[in-house]
Amino acid sequence: MSANLLAAALTAAARSWPVFPLRPGDKRPAGHSEEHCPTTGRCVGGHLTPEQRATTDRARIADCWTHKPYNVGLATGPAGLLVIDLDLPKPSDKPPTGQWAGFRDGIEVFAAVCERAGHPVPTGTYTVRTGRGGLHLYFTAPEGKRLRGSAGRLGWKVDTRAWGGYVVAPGSVVHRRPYEVINAVDPISLPTWLSDLLTPPPAPAPLSVTTVRARIGRKDRYVAVAVDGELAKLAAAPDGEHNLTLYKAAYALGRLVAAGAVSEQEVTDKLTDAAHAKGLAASRTASTIRDGIRRSARNALAGAR
């Protein structure tokens, strides 16, 4: 198996798709997490994410995959790819509600998304069947846009992988079920209409830290109302909008962090608890909250100048 996985990693690298090791038989990255980073060795200058560690260097790949039968992670952003992940529900998943009621999986939902938009399903691209029977549709990412992955933005069980994410590459085996290429053509360009749907709305106009401080007045009450309001929005978010709502909440509360009205840790803890209550994955929750708060902080600094 090790030889097959090495071949899979080298095949991806030959397409200029950077790869990194996943745990044997698993989807999770090999190595330590950011939370447990020793800040030594390769991370002496700070934790390196799998995306940052991904490589197309054949010698490094060969050295890595001869040690263990690692599965292959493909860093979609650096590869210039956007992958649409059409998933099947797990036995524990609740059936979809609202506009997706009655749909059986992400494949059906994506077909409906295309039909409603008046476009054919873009099947003529590089396609991988996942271990559970879903599909990964590979597209080249649009130039001039740095799209990030999304969860449910297009619909129930339809996720995307781009900057900040990865896919399990073909040739990998998870729970004894292989990921297999079923259409080996080159990836086509992401259709413009899909790119438009996946482009997040512009960030709210920045408020200066001075303005935020002036609005706080009775700080404790203001903060409590603001936090409770964002938590209520997240609790009421419909299926398919959980991650986007979480990001907006982190961005909004990040203004209070920048103003010194509340600590980043307190905001992170409250949003994390609320996100987990909605069933969001822990790994995605952490990055979404962090990105929202940091972008808010950058805009706060810009507004203060």
PDB file of C-alpha atoms in Angstrom:
ATOM      1  CA  MET A   1       0.000   0.000   0.000  1.00  0.00           C
ATOM      2  CA  SER A   2       2.855   2.405   0.783  1.00  0.00           C
ATOM      3  CA  ALA A   3       4.051   2.214  -2.824  1.00  0.00           C
ATOM      4  CA  ASN A   4       0.559   3.006  -4.114  1.00  0.00           C
ATOM      5  CA  LEU A   5       0.207   5.982  -1.792  1.00  0.00           C
ATOM      6  CA  LEU A   6       3.642   7.290  -2.757  1.00  0.00           C
ATOM      7  CA  ALA A   7       2.606   6.977  -6.398  1.00  0.00           C
ATOM      8  CA  ALA A   8      -0.606   8.880  -5.645  1.00  0.00           C
ATOM      9  CA  ALA A   9       1.334  11.690  -3.969  1.00  0.00           C
ATOM     10  CA  LEU A  10       3.806  11.916  -6.851  1.00  0.00           C
ATOM     11  CA  THR A  11       0.989  11.885  -9.418  1.00  0.00           C
ATOM     12  CA  ALA A  12      -0.626  14.886  -7.756  1.00  0.00           C
ATOM     13  CA  ALA A  13       2.721  16.680  -7.482  1.00  0.00           C
ATOM     14  CA  ALA A  14       3.342  16.091 -11.195  1.00  0.00           C
ATOM     15  CA  ARG A  15       0.220  18.180 -11.843  1.00  0.00           C
ATOM     16  CA  SER A  16       1.729  20.958  -9.666  1.00  0.00           C
ATOM     17  CA  TRP A  17      -0.736  20.132  -6.902  1.00  0.00           C
ATOM     18  CA  PRO A  18       1.067  20.448  -3.532  1.00  0.00           C
ATOM     19  CA  VAL A  19       0.517  17.535  -1.153  1.00  0.00           C
ATOM     20  CA  PHE A  20       1.040  16.754   2.520  1.00  0.00           C
ATOM     21  CA  PRO A  21       0.619  13.578   4.582  1.00  0.00           C
ATOM     22  CA  LEU A  22      -2.645  12.542   6.207  1.00  0.00           C
ATOM     23  CA  ARG A  23      -2.808   9.975   8.968  1.00  0.00           C
ATOM     24  CA  PRO A  24      -2.752   6.397   7.641  1.00  0.00           C
ATOM     25  CA  GLY A  25      -6.277   5.291   6.798  1.00  0.00           C
ATOM     26  CA  ASP A  26      -7.688   8.664   7.871  1.00  0.00           C
ATOM     27  CA  LYS A  27      -8.635  12.113   6.550  1.00  0.00           C
ATOM     28  CA  ARG A  28      -6.881  14.113   9.257  1.00  0.00           C
ATOM     29  CA  PRO A  29      -3.458  15.707   8.737  1.00  0.00           C
ATOM     30  CA  ALA A  30      -0.485  13.861  10.150  1.00  0.00           C
ATOM     31  CA  GLY A  31       1.622  15.657  12.729  1.00  0.00           C
ATOM     32  CA  HIS A  32       0.683  17.995  15.546  1.00  0.00           C
ATOM     33  CA  SER A  33      -2.119  20.542  15.675  1.00  0.00           C
ATOM     34  CA  GLU A  34      -1.636  24.274  16.219  1.00  0.00           C
ATOM     35  CA  GLU A  35      -2.897  23.848  19.776  1.00  0.00           C
ATOM     36  CA  HIS A  36      -0.082  21.393  20.562  1.00  0.00           C
ATOM     37  CA  CYS A  37       2.648  22.960  18.421  1.00  0.00           C
ATOM     38  CA  PRO A  38       6.094  22.643  20.103  1.00  0.00           C
ATOM     39  CA  THR A  39       7.430  25.624  18.066  1.00  0.00           C
ATOM     40  CA  THR A  40      10.556  23.607  17.316  1.00  0.00           C
ATOM     41  CA  GLY A  41      11.923  21.994  14.175  1.00  0.00           C
ATOM     42  CA  ARG A  42       9.932  23.014  11.122  1.00  0.00           C
ATOM     43  CA  CYS A  43       7.696  25.170  13.353  1.00  0.00           C
ATOM     44  CA  VAL A  44      10.507  27.087  15.067  1.00  0.00           C
ATOM     45  CA  GLY A  45       9.191  30.314  13.532  1.00  0.00           C
ATOM     46  CA  GLY A  46       5.573  29.522  14.361  1.00  0.00           C
ATOM     47  CA  HIS A  47       3.120  26.743  13.607  1.00  0.00           C
ATOM     48  CA  LEU A  48       3.021  25.651   9.976  1.00  0.00           C
ATOM     49  CA  THR A  49      -0.397  24.613   8.726  1.00  0.00           C
ATOM     50  CA  PRO A  50      -0.792  21.651   6.367  1.00  0.00           C
ATOM     51  CA  GLU A  51      -1.375  24.157   3.567  1.00  0.00           C
ATOM     52  CA  GLN A  52       1.976  25.776   4.339  1.00  0.00           C
ATOM     53  CA  ARG A  53       3.744  22.413   4.562  1.00  0.00           C
ATOM     54  CA  ALA A  54       2.362  21.084   1.281  1.00  0.00           C
ATOM     55  CA  THR A  55       4.960  20.498  -1.406  1.00  0.00           C
ATOM     56  CA  THR A  56       5.508  19.278  -4.947  1.00  0.00           C
ATOM     57  CA  ASP A  57       9.165  18.400  -4.265  1.00  0.00           C
ATOM     58  CA  ARG A  58       9.580  14.777  -5.341  1.00  0.00           C
ATOM     59  CA  ALA A  59      12.496  14.089  -3.001  1.00  0.00           C
ATOM     60  CA  ARG A  60      10.638  15.385   0.051  1.00  0.00           C
ATOM     61  CA  ILE A  61       7.544  13.440  -0.933  1.00  0.00           C
ATOM     62  CA  ALA A  62       9.501  10.222  -1.406  1.00  0.00           C
ATOM     63  CA  ASP A  63      11.244  10.680   1.938  1.00  0.00           C
ATOM     64  CA  CYS A  64       7.940  11.238   3.731  1.00  0.00           C
ATOM     65  CA  TRP A  65       5.882   8.447   2.189  1.00  0.00           C
ATOM     66  CA  THR A  66       8.561   5.787   2.634  1.00  0.00           C
ATOM     67  CA  HIS A  67       8.225   6.122   6.425  1.00  0.00           C
ATOM     68  CA  LYS A  68       4.518   5.328   6.790  1.00  0.00           C
ATOM     69  CA  PRO A  69       1.522   4.562   4.552  1.00  0.00           C
ATOM     70  CA  TYR A  70       0.226   8.105   4.798  1.00  0.00           C
ATOM     71  CA  ASN A  71      -2.892   9.068   2.926  1.00  0.00           C
ATOM     72  CA  VAL A  72      -2.483  12.057   0.631  1.00  0.00           C
ATOM     73  CA  GLY A  73      -3.827  15.520   1.388  1.00  0.00           C
ATOM     74  CA  LEU A  74      -4.031  17.951  -1.520  1.00  0.00           C
ATOM     75  CA  ALA A  75      -3.770  21.655  -0.632  1.00  0.00           C
ATOM     76  CA  THR A  76      -6.408  23.121  -2.933  1.00  0.00           C
ATOM     77  CA  GLY A  77      -5.537  26.809  -2.598  1.00  0.00           C
ATOM     78  CA  PRO A  78      -1.840  26.568  -3.507  1.00  0.00           C
ATOM     79  CA  ALA A  79      -2.797  24.102  -6.265  1.00  0.00           C
ATOM     80  CA  GLY A  80      -4.927  26.776  -7.914  1.00  0.00           C
ATOM     81  CA  LEU A  81      -8.018  24.622  -7.466  1.00  0.00           C
ATOM     82  CA  LEU A  82     -11.520  24.916  -6.142  1.00  0.00           C
ATOM     83  CA  VAL A  83     -13.089  21.539  -5.445  1.00  0.00           C
ATOM     84  CA  ILE A  84     -16.834  21.106  -5.021  1.00  0.00           C
ATOM     85  CA  ASP A  85     -17.509  18.333  -2.503  1.00  0.00           C
ATOM     86  CA  LEU A  86     -20.840  16.568  -3.041  1.00  0.00           C
ATOM     87  CA  ASP A  87     -21.324  14.499   0.071  1.00  0.00           C
ATOM     88  CA  LEU A  88     -23.671  11.738   1.160  1.00  0.00           C
ATOM     89  CA  PRO A  89     -25.425  11.977   4.526  1.00  0.00           C
ATOM     90  CA  LYS A  90     -24.135   9.941   7.433  1.00  0.00           C
ATOM     91  CA  PRO A  91     -26.602   7.687   9.275  1.00  0.00           C
ATOM     92  CA  SER A  92     -26.588  10.129  12.195  1.00  0.00           C
ATOM     93  CA  ASP A  93     -27.406  13.172  10.033  1.00  0.00           C
ATOM     94  CA  LYS A  94     -30.821  14.751  10.286  1.00  0.00           C
ATOM     95  CA  PRO A  95     -32.767  14.976   7.004  1.00  0.00           C
ATOM     96  CA  PRO A  96     -32.660  18.378   5.323  1.00  0.00           C
ATOM     97  CA  THR A  97     -35.386  20.940   5.903  1.00  0.00           C
ATOM     98  CA  GLY A  98     -36.611  24.010   4.081  1.00  0.00           C
ATOM     99  CA  GLN A  99     -35.745  24.274   0.415  1.00  0.00           C
ATOM    100  CA  TRP A 100     -33.720  21.037   0.524  1.00  0.00           C
ATOM    101  CA  ALA A 101     -36.398  18.874   2.127  1.00  0.00           C
ATOM    102  CA  GLY A 102     -36.705  15.589   0.248  1.00  0.00           C
ATOM    103  CA  PHE A 103     -33.245  15.701  -1.308  1.00  0.00           C
ATOM    104  CA  ARG A 104     -31.155  12.626  -0.593  1.00  0.00           C
ATOM    105  CA  ASP A 105     -27.583  13.885  -0.935  1.00  0.00           C
ATOM    106  CA  GLY A 106     -25.273  16.630  -2.134  1.00  0.00           C
ATOM    107  CA  ILE A 107     -25.259  15.261  -5.679  1.00  0.00           C
ATOM    108  CA  GLU A 108     -29.001  15.841  -6.015  1.00  0.00           C
ATOM    109  CA  VAL A 109     -28.782  19.229  -4.316  1.00  0.00           C
ATOM    110  CA  PHE A 110     -26.009  20.460  -6.632  1.00  0.00           C
ATOM    111  CA  ALA A 111     -27.987  19.346  -9.682  1.00  0.00           C
ATOM    112  CA  ALA A 112     -30.915  21.406  -8.381  1.00  0.00           C
ATOM    113  CA  VAL A 113     -28.648  24.421  -7.747  1.00  0.00           C
ATOM    114  CA  CYS A 114     -27.466  24.255 -11.363  1.00  0.00           C
ATOM    115  CA  GLU A 115     -30.989  23.824 -12.712  1.00  0.00           C
ATOM    116  CA  ARG A 116     -32.322  26.779 -10.709  1.00  0.00           C
ATOM    117  CA  ALA A 117     -29.461  28.925 -11.992  1.00  0.00           C
ATOM    118  CA  GLY A 118     -30.249  27.911 -15.569  1.00  0.00           C
ATOM    119  CA  HIS A 119     -26.958  26.114 -16.163  1.00  0.00           C
ATOM    120  CA  PRO A 120     -26.026  22.487 -16.871  1.00  0.00           C
ATOM    121  CA  VAL A 121     -24.216  20.486 -14.208  1.00  0.00           C
ATOM    122  CA  PRO A 122     -20.489  20.973 -14.984  1.00  0.00           C
ATOM    123  CA  THR A 123     -19.583  17.292 -15.110  1.00  0.00           C
ATOM    124  CA  GLY A 124     -16.906  17.503 -17.808  1.00  0.00           C
ATOM    125  CA  THR A 125     -14.085  18.095 -15.357  1.00  0.00           C
ATOM    126  CA  TYR A 126     -11.629  16.068 -13.302  1.00  0.00           C
ATOM    127  CA  THR A 127     -13.768  14.042 -10.909  1.00  0.00           C
ATOM    128  CA  VAL A 128     -13.017  11.789  -7.941  1.00  0.00           C
ATOM    129  CA  ARG A 129     -15.391   9.376  -6.251  1.00  0.00           C
ATOM    130  CA  THR A 130     -14.879   9.548  -2.491  1.00  0.00           C
ATOM    131  CA  GLY A 131     -14.677   6.588  -0.169  1.00  0.00           C
ATOM    132  CA  ARG A 132     -18.302   7.032   0.908  1.00  0.00           C
ATOM    133  CA  GLY A 133     -19.611   7.393  -2.642  1.00  0.00           C
ATOM    134  CA  GLY A 134     -19.718  11.169  -2.911  1.00  0.00           C
ATOM    135  CA  LEU A 135     -18.026  13.209  -5.622  1.00  0.00           C
ATOM    136  CA  HIS A 136     -15.206  15.745  -5.755  1.00  0.00           C
ATOM    137  CA  LEU A 137     -15.473  18.010  -8.810  1.00  0.00           C
ATOM    138  CA  TYR A 138     -12.137  19.740  -9.491  1.00  0.00           C
ATOM    139  CA  PHE A 139     -12.039  23.200 -11.099  1.00  0.00           C
ATOM    140  CA  THR A 140      -9.273  25.690 -11.698  1.00  0.00           C
ATOM    141  CA  ALA A 141      -9.843  28.667  -9.426  1.00  0.00           C
ATOM    142  CA  PRO A 142     -10.675  32.048 -10.982  1.00  0.00           C
ATOM    143  CA  GLU A 143      -7.778  34.442 -11.425  1.00  0.00           C
ATOM    144  CA  GLY A 144      -7.803  37.524  -9.269  1.00  0.00           C
ATOM    145  CA  LYS A 145      -9.988  35.939  -6.588  1.00  0.00           C
ATOM    146  CA  ARG A 146      -8.731  34.175  -3.496  1.00  0.00           C
ATOM    147  CA  LEU A 147     -11.796  32.103  -2.695  1.00  0.00           C
ATOM    148  CA  ARG A 148     -11.869  30.231   0.586  1.00  0.00           C
ATOM    149  CA  GLY A 149     -13.648  26.990   1.291  1.00  0.00           C
ATOM    150  CA  SER A 150     -17.283  27.012   2.283  1.00  0.00           C
ATOM    151  CA  ALA A 151     -19.675  24.715   4.110  1.00  0.00           C
ATOM    152  CA  GLY A 152     -23.201  24.558   2.752  1.00  0.00           C
ATOM    153  CA  ARG A 153     -23.110  27.925   1.002  1.00  0.00           C
ATOM    154  CA  LEU A 154     -24.353  26.333  -2.216  1.00  0.00           C
ATOM    155  CA  GLY A 155     -26.709  23.931  -0.479  1.00  0.00           C
ATOM    156  CA  TRP A 156     -27.140  20.975   1.858  1.00  0.00           C
ATOM    157  CA  LYS A 157     -24.190  18.548   1.706  1.00  0.00           C
ATOM    158  CA  VAL A 158     -22.445  20.748  -0.880  1.00  0.00           C
ATOM    159  CA  ASP A 159     -19.134  22.110   0.407  1.00  0.00           C
ATOM    160  CA  THR A 160     -16.179  23.664  -1.368  1.00  0.00           C
ATOM    161  CA  ARG A 161     -12.450  23.377  -0.765  1.00  0.00           C
ATOM    162  CA  ALA A 162     -10.119  26.188  -1.773  1.00  0.00           C
ATOM    163  CA  TRP A 163      -7.735  28.417   0.216  1.00  0.00           C
ATOM    164  CA  GLY A 164      -7.555  27.329   3.827  1.00  0.00           C
ATOM    165  CA  GLY A 165      -8.639  23.772   3.090  1.00  0.00           C
ATOM    166  CA  TYR A 166      -7.741  20.525   1.407  1.00  0.00           C
ATOM    167  CA  VAL A 167      -9.175  17.379  -0.110  1.00  0.00           C
ATOM    168  CA  VAL A 168      -8.222  13.749   0.254  1.00  0.00           C
ATOM    169  CA  ALA A 169      -6.395  12.979  -2.990  1.00  0.00           C
ATOM    170  CA  PRO A 170      -7.264  10.009  -5.215  1.00  0.00           C
ATOM    171  CA  GLY A 171      -5.326   6.885  -4.341  1.00  0.00           C
ATOM    172  CA  SER A 172      -5.935   7.415  -0.631  1.00  0.00           C
ATOM    173  CA  VAL A 173      -7.903   4.821   1.320  1.00  0.00           C
ATOM    174  CA  VAL A 174     -10.136   5.786   4.259  1.00  0.00           C
ATOM    175  CA  HIS A 175     -11.730   3.013   6.323  1.00  0.00           C
ATOM    176  CA  ARG A 176     -10.674   0.562   3.593  1.00  0.00           C
ATOM    177  CA  ARG A 177     -12.579   2.504   0.942  1.00  0.00           C
ATOM    178  CA  PRO A 178     -10.545   4.123  -1.836  1.00  0.00           C
ATOM    179  CA  TYR A 179     -10.795   7.556  -3.401  1.00  0.00           C
ATOM    180  CA  GLU A 180     -10.820   6.919  -7.152  1.00  0.00           C
ATOM    181  CA  VAL A 181     -10.580   9.083 -10.263  1.00  0.00           C
ATOM    182  CA  ILE A 182     -13.665   8.511 -12.410  1.00  0.00           C
ATOM    183  CA  ASN A 183     -13.020  11.262 -14.964  1.00  0.00           C
ATOM    184  CA  ALA A 184      -9.331  11.861 -15.642  1.00  0.00           C
ATOM    185  CA  VAL A 185      -9.670  14.939 -17.870  1.00  0.00           C
ATOM    186  CA  ASP A 186      -7.967  18.180 -16.889  1.00  0.00           C
ATOM    187  CA  PRO A 187      -9.951  20.407 -14.523  1.00  0.00           C
ATOM    188  CA  ILE A 188     -12.024  23.030 -16.305  1.00  0.00           C
ATOM    189  CA  SER A 189     -12.321  26.620 -15.141  1.00  0.00           C
ATOM    190  CA  LEU A 190     -14.829  27.244 -12.381  1.00  0.00           C
ATOM    191  CA  PRO A 191     -17.952  28.580 -14.125  1.00  0.00           C
ATOM    192  CA  THR A 192     -18.400  32.297 -13.547  1.00  0.00           C
ATOM    193  CA  TRP A 193     -21.879  31.887 -12.096  1.00  0.00           C
ATOM    194  CA  LEU A 194     -20.518  29.510  -9.451  1.00  0.00           C
ATOM    195  CA  SER A 195     -17.631  31.849  -8.706  1.00  0.00           C
ATOM    196  CA  ASP A 196     -20.142  34.647  -8.144  1.00  0.00           C
ATOM    197  CA  LEU A 197     -22.201  32.507  -5.757  1.00  0.00           C
ATOM    198  CA  LEU A 198     -19.081  31.598  -3.791  1.00  0.00           C
ATOM    199  CA  THR A 199     -17.750  35.144  -3.506  1.00  0.00           C
ATOM    200  CA  PRO A 200     -18.491  36.375   0.038  1.00  0.00           C
ATOM    201  CA  PRO A 201     -20.220  39.710   0.504  1.00  0.00           C
ATOM    202  CA  PRO A 202     -17.928  42.673   1.171  1.00  0.00           C
ATOM    203  CA  ALA A 203     -16.970  43.290   4.753  1.00  0.00           C
ATOM    204  CA  PRO A 204     -18.993  45.937   6.554  1.00  0.00           C
ATOM    205  CA  ALA A 205     -17.518  49.420   6.405  1.00  0.00           C
ATOM    206  CA  PRO A 206     -14.988  49.730   9.219  1.00  0.00           C
ATOM    207  CA  LEU A 207     -15.820  51.736  12.311  1.00  0.00           C
ATOM    208  CA  SER A 208     -12.980  53.413  14.109  1.00  0.00           C
ATOM    209  CA  VAL A 209     -12.023  52.097  17.517  1.00  0.00           C
ATOM    210  CA  THR A 210     -12.875  55.555  18.872  1.00  0.00           C
ATOM    211  CA  THR A 211     -16.404  55.270  17.497  1.00  0.00           C
ATOM    212  CA  VAL A 212     -16.884  51.840  19.009  1.00  0.00           C
ATOM    213  CA  ARG A 213     -15.624  53.038  22.390  1.00  0.00           C
ATOM    214  CA  ALA A 214     -17.982  56.021  22.239  1.00  0.00           C
ATOM    215  CA  ARG A 215     -20.919  53.718  21.555  1.00  0.00           C
ATOM    216  CA  ILE A 216     -20.085  51.428  24.412  1.00  0.00           C
ATOM    217  CA  GLY A 217     -21.013  53.870  27.205  1.00  0.00           C
ATOM    218  CA  ARG A 218     -22.089  51.439  29.888  1.00  0.00           C
ATOM    219  CA  LYS A 219     -19.627  48.877  28.656  1.00  0.00           C
ATOM    220  CA  ASP A 220     -20.784  45.750  30.434  1.00  0.00           C
ATOM    221  CA  ARG A 221     -24.400  46.104  29.349  1.00  0.00           C
ATOM    222  CA  TYR A 222     -23.442  47.036  25.788  1.00  0.00           C
ATOM    223  CA  VAL A 223     -21.114  44.068  25.442  1.00  0.00           C
ATOM    224  CA  ALA A 224     -23.656  41.649  26.880  1.00  0.00           C
ATOM    225  CA  VAL A 225     -26.356  42.846  24.485  1.00  0.00           C
ATOM    226  CA  ALA A 226     -23.992  42.703  21.501  1.00  0.00           C
ATOM    227  CA  VAL A 227     -22.758  39.200  22.319  1.00  0.00           C
ATOM    228  CA  ASP A 228     -26.253  37.886  23.031  1.00  0.00           C
ATOM    229  CA  GLY A 229     -27.490  39.368  19.767  1.00  0.00           C
ATOM    230  CA  GLU A 230     -24.841  37.614  17.696  1.00  0.00           C
ATOM    231  CA  LEU A 231     -25.391  34.324  19.530  1.00  0.00           C
ATOM    232  CA  ALA A 232     -29.117  34.592  18.801  1.00  0.00           C
ATOM    233  CA  LYS A 233     -28.433  35.126  15.099  1.00  0.00           C
ATOM    234  CA  LEU A 234     -26.235  32.040  15.048  1.00  0.00           C
ATOM    235  CA  ALA A 235     -28.820  29.955  16.885  1.00  0.00           C
ATOM    236  CA  ALA A 236     -31.470  30.984  14.339  1.00  0.00           C
ATOM    237  CA  ALA A 237     -29.287  30.494  11.249  1.00  0.00           C
ATOM    238  CA  PRO A 238     -30.886  28.092   8.746  1.00  0.00           C
ATOM    239  CA  ASP A 239     -29.142  25.030   7.340  1.00  0.00           C
ATOM    240  CA  GLY A 240     -26.442  26.021   4.879  1.00  0.00           C
ATOM    241  CA  GLU A 241     -25.742  29.397   6.482  1.00  0.00           C
ATOM    242  CA  HIS A 242     -24.201  28.353   9.804  1.00  0.00           C
ATOM    243  CA  ASN A 243     -20.581  28.990   8.842  1.00  0.00           C
ATOM    244  CA  LEU A 244     -21.264  32.346   7.151  1.00  0.00           C
ATOM    245  CA  THR A 245     -23.337  33.506  10.145  1.00  0.00           C
ATOM    246  CA  LEU A 246     -20.534  32.439  12.484  1.00  0.00           C
ATOM    247  CA  TYR A 247     -18.030  34.464  10.461  1.00  0.00           C
ATOM    248  CA  LYS A 248     -20.256  37.556  10.545  1.00  0.00           C
ATOM    249  CA  ALA A 249     -20.668  37.186  14.313  1.00  0.00           C
ATOM    250  CA  ALA A 250     -16.911  36.908  14.816  1.00  0.00           C
ATOM    251  CA  TYR A 251     -16.394  39.965  12.628  1.00  0.00           C
ATOM    252  CA  ALA A 252     -18.989  42.008  14.508  1.00  0.00           C
ATOM    253  CA  LEU A 253     -17.663  41.085  17.941  1.00  0.00           C
ATOM    254  CA  GLY A 254     -14.109  41.598  16.749  1.00  0.00           C
ATOM    255  CA  ARG A 255     -14.836  45.318  16.835  1.00  0.00           C
ATOM    256  CA  LEU A 256     -15.408  45.049  20.567  1.00  0.00           C
ATOM    257  CA  VAL A 257     -12.186  43.075  20.951  1.00  0.00           C
ATOM    258  CA  ALA A 258     -10.293  45.804  19.095  1.00  0.00           C
ATOM    259  CA  ALA A 259     -11.841  48.439  21.352  1.00  0.00           C
ATOM    260  CA  GLY A 260     -10.746  46.569  24.466  1.00  0.00           C
ATOM    261  CA  ALA A 261     -14.332  46.021  25.599  1.00  0.00           C
ATOM    262  CA  VAL A 262     -14.044  42.232  25.715  1.00  0.00           C
ATOM    263  CA  SER A 263     -11.227  39.715  25.360  1.00  0.00           C
ATOM    264  CA  GLU A 264     -10.691  37.700  22.201  1.00  0.00           C
ATOM    265  CA  GLN A 265     -10.712  34.518  24.292  1.00  0.00           C
ATOM    266  CA  GLU A 266     -14.131  35.313  25.746  1.00  0.00           C
ATOM    267  CA  VAL A 267     -15.597  35.967  22.303  1.00  0.00           C
ATOM    268  CA  THR A 268     -13.976  32.817  20.926  1.00  0.00           C
ATOM    269  CA  ASP A 269     -15.288  30.666  23.778  1.00  0.00           C
ATOM    270  CA  LYS A 270     -18.870  31.911  23.456  1.00  0.00           C
ATOM    271  CA  LEU A 271     -18.962  31.571  19.676  1.00  0.00           C
ATOM    272  CA  THR A 272     -17.331  28.137  19.830  1.00  0.00           C
ATOM    273  CA  ASP A 273     -19.954  26.847  22.254  1.00  0.00           C
ATOM    274  CA  ALA A 274     -22.753  28.213  20.077  1.00  0.00           C
ATOM    275  CA  ALA A 275     -21.220  26.789  16.906  1.00  0.00           C
ATOM    276  CA  HIS A 276     -20.841  23.337  18.426  1.00  0.00           C
ATOM    277  CA  ALA A 277     -24.483  23.469  19.497  1.00  0.00           C
ATOM    278  CA  LYS A 278     -25.345  23.956  15.813  1.00  0.00           C
ATOM    279  CA  GLY A 279     -23.219  20.954  14.863  1.00  0.00           C
ATOM    280  CA  LEU A 280     -20.331  22.778  13.174  1.00  0.00           C
ATOM    281  CA  ALA A 281     -17.048  20.863  13.021  1.00  0.00           C
ATOM    282  CA  ALA A 282     -14.497  21.938  15.615  1.00  0.00           C
ATOM    283  CA  SER A 283     -11.661  22.474  13.110  1.00  0.00           C
ATOM    284  CA  ARG A 284     -13.762  24.665  10.831  1.00  0.00           C
ATOM    285  CA  THR A 285     -15.255  26.564  13.755  1.00  0.00           C
ATOM    286  CA  ALA A 286     -11.848  27.621  15.076  1.00  0.00           C
ATOM    287  CA  SER A 287     -10.597  28.941  11.732  1.00  0.00           C
ATOM    288  CA  THR A 288     -13.839  30.775  10.934  1.00  0.00           C
ATOM    289  CA  ILE A 289     -13.885  32.579  14.282  1.00  0.00           C
ATOM    290  CA  ARG A 290     -10.194  33.429  14.058  1.00  0.00           C
ATOM    291  CA  ASP A 291     -10.545  34.775  10.494  1.00  0.00           C
ATOM    292  CA  GLY A 292     -13.542  36.941  11.408  1.00  0.00           C
ATOM    293  CA  ILE A 293     -11.910  38.486  14.460  1.00  0.00           C
ATOM    294  CA  ARG A 294      -8.601  39.115  12.696  1.00  0.00           C
ATOM    295  CA  ARG A 295     -10.192  40.732   9.665  1.00  0.00           C
ATOM    296  CA  SER A 296     -12.239  42.929  11.964  1.00  0.00           C
ATOM    297  CA  ALA A 297      -9.088  43.927  13.840  1.00  0.00           C
ATOM    298  CA  ARG A 298      -7.307  44.844  10.599  1.00  0.00           C
ATOM    299  CA  ASN A 299     -10.211  47.030   9.543  1.00  0.00           C
ATOM    300  CA  ALA A 300     -10.297  48.620  12.998  1.00  0.00           C
ATOM    301  CA  LEU A 301      -6.677  49.651  12.598  1.00  0.00           C
ATOM    302  CA  ALA A 302      -7.412  51.009   9.121  1.00  0.00           C
ATOM    303  CA  GLY A 303     -10.333  53.017  10.470  1.00  0.00           C
ATOM    304  CA  ALA A 304      -8.199  54.469  13.257  1.00  0.00           C
ATOM    305  CA  ARG A 305      -5.630  55.932  10.872  1.00  0.00           C
TER     306      ARG A 305
END
